[in-house]
Amino acid sequence: MSEETTKPSNFIRNIIKADNESGKHGGRVHTRFPPEPNGYLHIGHAKSICLNFGLANDYDGLCNLRFDDTNPQKENEEFVNAIKEDVRWLGFDWQERLFFSSNYFEQLYTYAVQLIEQGNAYVCDLNAEQTREYRGTLTEPGKNSPYRDRSIAENLDLFSRMRAGEFVDGSKLLRAKIDMASPNVNMRDPALYRIRHDVVHHQTGTEWCIYPMYDYTHCLSDSIEGITHSVCTLEFADHRPLYDWFLDTLKVECHPQQIEFSRLNLQYSITSKRKLTKLVEEGLVEGWSDPRMSTISGMRRRGYPAAAIREFCERIGVTKSDNSVEMEILDACIRENLNENATRAMVVLDPVKVIITNYPEDKTEELIAPKHPQNESMGTRVVPFSRELYIDRADFKEEANNKFKRLVKDKEVRLRNAYVIRCDEVIKDEKGEITELHCSYDPATLGANPEGRKVKGVIHWVSAAHGVKAEVRLYDRLFNHPHPDSDKEVDDFTVHLNSDSLVTLTESVVERSLVDAQAGTVYQFEREGYFCADSELCRDGKLVFNRTVTLRDTWAKIA
RNA sequence: UGGGGUAUCGCCAAGCGGUAAGGCACAAGGUUUUGAUCCUUGCAUCCCCAGGUUCGAAUCCUGGUACCCCAGCCA
């Protein structure tokens, strides 16, 4: 795709268009997605991934995957691998451009030495608490560190000894010498390097005992990679002067442009890595890929198609304004995709037995049903019909007004893809619970409307002898508060956890064609919703389906 | 008068001085062997507020107001 694109405009695309016209970066577009491997990616990252890779794609540019791995205490290889898998699954390709900030540690060290030589950085002996005190507050300027005016020679010596491991953690810091009175606290002599012994970095092992800070590392990594547009979220806008300061002060050739956009806030979910980590670590969910999680791996296991997530990221747009996106937009994207692509099936979630009293006991018909009612090319499936069936308990009432378009005692209903039946008798146990419905079928109604009467209701069913038992997991939103992580009334967001977010059905019966369901495949269980064969729980012939999303249900609103 | 950012329909969001796109949601019809899908129609005389400039302002100017972010040796 070139610049002549149909994608909706946004302010970043406008900047790129203007840059391309003025020749600012030589007409190049080179972005990067820079995750820190300290957790799994979530829907907010998906927005950033789609933006960065999408921009590169639309303007014939490139997008790198770069792990921002400067804090070995929180990072590990598991996260690196999970992130790569998620980005790839989302449909993006970094080709040979997989990088780590740690690839540049040596270069970064050299730049730091240059800063010291230029008199732009110094080694500071203040401890953490003192550093904070010297920094001042938002409304009061800070004051200069007593170590600020060490000689260049002393700084050079100290810094090389920091690297050599002569000093203990926290005893020294390399700091930029900028302005302790800056109204922007980020400019008050920010830390460049801290000392960290006793940690093994997932990429560099124990080679280093000093690690560079984000602000220092990020801009230079961008510059080294020849990034043109360094897109990040709004909270980094205050860091932009620092981003530019490092690049200007070091007089590097490539000076990328940092552009900030607002992060996604999805209602009834959480997009904070720290809080998602808490859910996992405290066992409040079944791991990072729990289908209720807003993680990419959770959504994948839930059955959300990658294309639907990409479409969602497209629809919500990119701006700098605070937002609160309704879950309905995501749901609409999921349904739109799955309605078009998912094979149809009949599944009885909560079975009650139906006996067709006028149907021969030993007979079975192999009825043919389309895999998709609007798309013949998807083919057909065989649905066995016999004397004993299951229908859903919710699809029967002994008495109901004619708004209830399902089975009612002494009334008729259409069995989807099969015959019209009438309920003649209701059998109950001693507790009054319905155990069987005795019905009669009209043999003339297979693929034809009954003579002289209209049957408007259609319900789904499964042949008792041919259906297969399965576990069905009904998922709902994980939280029952639209903004669980910004409710100032409570001190712990977990109080907003929805206790009904998972309802497990163990007695469901699926039609025979589903026994071979491949993990990850999403089906439409007609009249119920979209369900995905679980990738972790379908084992040894056991069938487990996750509800991806329900069908739109206008009846539920009325009833 | 610490700094930075944002304010257009319930939600998201175009708009860049020429007279308010689109999507979601919602409402009303039609088709339908999924109360699904699909189709049709409706849905901001008004763009945070108040002044001003202009033939003309959501777009420019001035002054307010509200909300978000920043004081990690996290990113």
Short mmCIF file of N, CA and C in Angstrom, two decimals, chain A residues 133-225:
data_model
loop_
_atom_site.label_atom_id
_atom_site.label_comp_id
_atom_site.label_asym_id
_atom_site.label_seq_id
_atom_site.Cartn_x
_atom_site.Cartn_y
_atom_site.Cartn_z
N GLU A 133 15.26 14.13 47.62
CA GLU A 133 15.19 15.42 48.32
C GLU A 133 15.78 16.55 47.48
N TYR A 134 16.88 16.28 46.85
CA TYR A 134 17.55 17.30 46.04
C TYR A 134 16.75 17.65 44.79
N ARG A 135 15.86 16.74 44.40
CA ARG A 135 15.12 16.98 43.16
C ARG A 135 14.10 18.10 43.29
N GLY A 136 13.69 18.41 44.52
CA GLY A 136 12.68 19.44 44.70
C GLY A 136 11.30 18.85 44.50
N THR A 137 10.32 19.71 44.30
CA THR A 137 8.95 19.22 44.07
C THR A 137 8.43 19.80 42.77
N LEU A 138 7.16 19.52 42.49
CA LEU A 138 6.59 20.02 41.24
C LEU A 138 6.56 21.54 41.21
N THR A 139 6.44 22.15 42.39
CA THR A 139 6.33 23.62 42.43
C THR A 139 7.59 24.30 42.95
N GLU A 140 8.53 23.49 43.47
CA GLU A 140 9.76 24.11 43.97
C GLU A 140 10.95 23.55 43.20
N PRO A 141 11.91 24.40 42.87
CA PRO A 141 13.08 23.91 42.14
C PRO A 141 13.92 22.99 43.01
N GLY A 142 14.71 22.16 42.35
CA GLY A 142 15.61 21.29 43.10
C GLY A 142 16.90 22.03 43.37
N LYS A 143 17.85 21.37 44.02
CA LYS A 143 19.15 22.01 44.23
C LYS A 143 20.25 21.08 43.74
N ASN A 144 21.35 21.70 43.39
CA ASN A 144 22.45 20.94 42.79
C ASN A 144 23.05 19.93 43.76
N SER A 145 23.38 18.80 43.20
CA SER A 145 24.05 17.76 43.98
C SER A 145 25.45 18.28 44.33
N PRO A 146 25.93 17.95 45.53
CA PRO A 146 27.30 18.36 45.91
C PRO A 146 28.36 17.71 45.02
N TYR A 147 27.98 16.69 44.26
CA TYR A 147 28.96 16.00 43.41
C TYR A 147 28.92 16.50 41.97
N ARG A 148 28.09 17.51 41.75
CA ARG A 148 27.81 17.98 40.40
C ARG A 148 29.04 18.54 39.68
N ASP A 149 29.99 19.07 40.45
CA ASP A 149 31.12 19.74 39.81
C ASP A 149 32.42 18.96 39.88
N ARG A 150 32.28 17.64 39.98
CA ARG A 150 33.48 16.82 39.93
C ARG A 150 34.18 17.04 38.59
N SER A 151 35.48 16.85 38.58
CA SER A 151 36.23 17.07 37.34
C SER A 151 35.90 15.98 36.33
N ILE A 152 36.12 16.31 35.09
CA ILE A 152 35.87 15.34 34.03
C ILE A 152 36.73 14.10 34.26
N ALA A 153 37.93 14.29 34.63
CA ALA A 153 38.84 13.17 34.86
C ALA A 153 38.32 12.27 35.98
N GLU A 154 37.85 12.90 37.05
CA GLU A 154 37.33 12.10 38.16
C GLU A 154 36.08 11.34 37.74
N ASN A 155 35.21 12.01 37.00
CA ASN A 155 33.99 11.37 36.52
C ASN A 155 34.30 10.18 35.62
N LEU A 156 35.27 10.38 34.75
CA LEU A 156 35.67 9.31 33.83
C LEU A 156 36.17 8.11 34.62
N ASP A 157 37.00 8.41 35.60
CA ASP A 157 37.57 7.36 36.44
C ASP A 157 36.48 6.62 37.20
N LEU A 158 35.61 7.39 37.83
CA LEU A 158 34.54 6.80 38.63
C LEU A 158 33.60 5.96 37.76
N PHE A 159 33.27 6.49 36.60
CA PHE A 159 32.32 5.77 35.73
C PHE A 159 32.92 4.45 35.26
N SER A 160 34.20 4.47 34.93
CA SER A 160 34.81 3.22 34.47
C SER A 160 34.89 2.23 35.63
N ARG A 161 35.06 2.74 36.84
CA ARG A 161 35.09 1.84 37.99
C ARG A 161 33.68 1.36 38.35
N MET A 162 32.69 2.15 38.01
CA MET A 162 31.30 1.68 38.18
C MET A 162 31.10 0.45 37.29
N ARG A 163 31.55 0.59 36.07
CA ARG A 163 31.41 -0.52 35.12
C ARG A 163 32.22 -1.74 35.60
N ALA A 164 33.37 -1.46 36.17
CA ALA A 164 34.25 -2.54 36.61
C ALA A 164 33.74 -3.24 37.86
N GLY A 165 32.70 -2.68 38.44
CA GLY A 165 32.09 -3.37 39.58
C GLY A 165 32.69 -3.02 40.93
N GLU A 166 33.33 -1.86 41.01
CA GLU A 166 33.97 -1.49 42.27
C GLU A 166 33.00 -0.95 43.33
N PHE A 167 31.80 -0.60 42.91
CA PHE A 167 30.87 0.03 43.86
C PHE A 167 29.60 -0.78 44.04
N VAL A 168 29.06 -0.68 45.23
CA VAL A 168 27.85 -1.47 45.51
C VAL A 168 26.60 -0.80 44.94
N ASP A 169 25.56 -1.60 44.80
CA ASP A 169 24.28 -1.11 44.28
C ASP A 169 23.84 0.16 45.03
N GLY A 170 23.40 1.12 44.28
CA GLY A 170 22.83 2.32 44.90
C GLY A 170 23.83 3.32 45.42
N SER A 171 25.11 2.98 45.35
CA SER A 171 26.10 3.90 45.93
C SER A 171 26.47 5.03 44.98
N LYS A 172 26.31 4.78 43.70
CA LYS A 172 26.66 5.81 42.72
C LYS A 172 25.70 5.78 41.54
N LEU A 173 25.64 6.91 40.87
CA LEU A 173 24.73 7.08 39.76
C LEU A 173 25.43 7.96 38.73
N LEU A 174 25.28 7.62 37.46
CA LEU A 174 25.74 8.58 36.46
C LEU A 174 24.53 9.45 36.13
N ARG A 175 24.71 10.74 36.20
CA ARG A 175 23.61 11.66 35.94
C ARG A 175 23.94 12.65 34.84
N ALA A 176 22.91 13.07 34.13
CA ALA A 176 23.10 14.12 33.13
C ALA A 176 23.15 15.44 33.88
N LYS A 177 23.99 16.36 33.40
CA LYS A 177 24.07 17.68 34.04
C LYS A 177 23.22 18.64 33.20
N ILE A 178 22.00 18.86 33.66
CA ILE A 178 21.12 19.72 32.86
C ILE A 178 20.69 20.94 33.66
N ASP A 179 19.62 20.81 34.44
CA ASP A 179 19.14 22.01 35.15
C ASP A 179 18.25 21.60 36.32
N MET A 180 18.78 21.73 37.52
CA MET A 180 18.02 21.31 38.70
C MET A 180 16.85 22.24 39.00
N ALA A 181 16.76 23.35 38.28
CA ALA A 181 15.66 24.29 38.53
C ALA A 181 14.62 24.22 37.42
N SER A 182 14.79 23.27 36.50
CA SER A 182 13.85 23.19 35.38
C SER A 182 12.42 22.95 35.89
N PRO A 183 11.47 23.65 35.30
CA PRO A 183 10.07 23.39 35.67
C PRO A 183 9.64 21.97 35.29
N ASN A 184 10.38 21.37 34.38
CA ASN A 184 10.12 19.99 33.99
C ASN A 184 11.05 19.11 34.83
N VAL A 185 10.46 18.37 35.76
CA VAL A 185 11.29 17.60 36.69
C VAL A 185 12.17 16.56 35.98
N ASN A 186 11.77 16.16 34.78
CA ASN A 186 12.57 15.18 34.04
C ASN A 186 13.94 15.73 33.66
N MET A 187 14.05 17.07 33.65
CA MET A 187 15.30 17.70 33.24
C MET A 187 16.22 18.00 34.42
N ARG A 188 15.75 17.64 35.64
CA ARG A 188 16.58 17.94 36.82
C ARG A 188 17.64 16.85 37.00
N ASP A 189 18.65 16.91 36.20
CA ASP A 189 19.79 15.97 36.26
C ASP A 189 19.36 14.50 36.37
N PRO A 190 18.67 14.02 35.36
CA PRO A 190 18.15 12.65 35.40
C PRO A 190 19.25 11.59 35.45
N ALA A 191 18.94 10.46 36.03
CA ALA A 191 19.87 9.35 36.10
C ALA A 191 20.09 8.74 34.72
N LEU A 192 21.32 8.38 34.44
CA LEU A 192 21.67 7.73 33.17
C LEU A 192 21.99 6.25 33.40
N TYR A 193 22.76 6.01 34.45
CA TYR A 193 23.17 4.64 34.76
C TYR A 193 23.05 4.36 36.25
N ARG A 194 22.54 3.17 36.57
CA ARG A 194 22.53 2.75 37.96
C ARG A 194 23.31 1.46 38.07
N ILE A 195 23.72 1.13 39.29
CA ILE A 195 24.52 -0.07 39.52
C ILE A 195 23.61 -1.22 39.96
N ARG A 196 23.75 -2.36 39.29
CA ARG A 196 22.94 -3.53 39.65
C ARG A 196 23.79 -4.80 39.60
N HIS A 197 24.25 -5.20 40.77
CA HIS A 197 24.97 -6.47 40.85
C HIS A 197 23.93 -7.55 41.10
N ASP A 198 24.33 -8.80 41.04
CA ASP A 198 23.45 -9.91 41.43
C ASP A 198 22.19 -10.03 40.61
N VAL A 199 22.20 -9.55 39.37
CA VAL A 199 21.08 -9.87 38.49
C VAL A 199 21.68 -10.42 37.21
N VAL A 200 20.98 -11.40 36.66
CA VAL A 200 21.43 -11.96 35.39
C VAL A 200 20.50 -11.43 34.31
N HIS A 201 21.06 -10.69 33.39
CA HIS A 201 20.24 -10.14 32.30
C HIS A 201 19.95 -11.25 31.29
N HIS A 202 18.70 -11.31 30.84
CA HIS A 202 18.31 -12.40 29.93
C HIS A 202 19.05 -12.39 28.61
N GLN A 203 19.65 -11.28 28.23
CA GLN A 203 20.40 -11.24 26.98
C GLN A 203 21.90 -11.12 27.21
N THR A 204 22.29 -10.35 28.20
CA THR A 204 23.73 -10.08 28.37
C THR A 204 24.32 -10.80 29.58
N GLY A 205 23.52 -11.59 30.24
CA GLY A 205 24.04 -12.36 31.36
C GLY A 205 24.60 -11.48 32.46
N THR A 206 25.85 -11.73 32.82
CA THR A 206 26.46 -10.94 33.90
C THR A 206 27.55 -10.02 33.37
N GLU A 207 27.49 -9.77 32.07
CA GLU A 207 28.50 -8.93 31.45
C GLU A 207 28.53 -7.52 32.05
N TRP A 208 27.33 -7.05 32.43
CA TRP A 208 27.26 -5.68 32.93
C TRP A 208 26.78 -5.64 34.38
N CYS A 209 27.29 -4.64 35.11
CA CYS A 209 26.73 -4.42 36.44
C CYS A 209 26.20 -3.01 36.54
N ILE A 210 26.27 -2.29 35.41
CA ILE A 210 25.60 -0.98 35.36
C ILE A 210 24.60 -1.06 34.21
N TYR A 211 23.43 -0.49 34.43
CA TYR A 211 22.39 -0.54 33.41
C TYR A 211 21.86 0.86 33.11
N PRO A 212 21.71 1.17 31.83
CA PRO A 212 21.25 2.50 31.44
C PRO A 212 19.74 2.66 31.70
N MET A 213 19.33 3.89 31.93
CA MET A 213 17.92 4.19 32.19
C MET A 213 17.15 4.37 30.88
N TYR A 214 15.83 4.29 31.00
CA TYR A 214 14.97 4.40 29.82
C TYR A 214 15.22 5.65 28.97
N ASP A 215 15.17 6.82 29.60
CA ASP A 215 15.25 8.06 28.83
C ASP A 215 16.53 8.14 28.00
N TYR A 216 17.59 7.71 28.64
CA TYR A 216 18.89 7.74 27.97
C TYR A 216 18.93 6.70 26.85
N THR A 217 18.43 5.53 27.14
CA THR A 217 18.52 4.41 26.21
C THR A 217 17.60 4.54 25.00
N HIS A 218 16.37 4.99 25.27
CA HIS A 218 15.37 4.93 24.23
C HIS A 218 15.68 5.81 23.02
N CYS A 219 16.01 7.05 23.29
CA CYS A 219 16.27 7.96 22.18
C CYS A 219 17.47 7.51 21.37
N LEU A 220 18.50 7.03 22.08
CA LEU A 220 19.71 6.60 21.37
C LEU A 220 19.48 5.31 20.59
N SER A 221 18.66 4.41 21.15
CA SER A 221 18.33 3.18 20.41
C SER A 221 17.59 3.55 19.14
N ASP A 222 16.63 4.47 19.27
CA ASP A 222 15.90 4.95 18.09
C ASP A 222 16.87 5.51 17.06
N SER A 223 17.79 6.32 17.53
CA SER A 223 18.75 6.97 16.64
C SER A 223 19.64 5.94 15.94
N ILE A 224 20.14 5.00 16.71
CA ILE A 224 21.01 3.95 16.16
C ILE A 224 20.29 3.16 15.07
N GLU A 225 18.99 2.92 15.30
CA GLU A 225 18.23 2.13 14.33
C GLU A 225 17.71 2.95 13.15
#
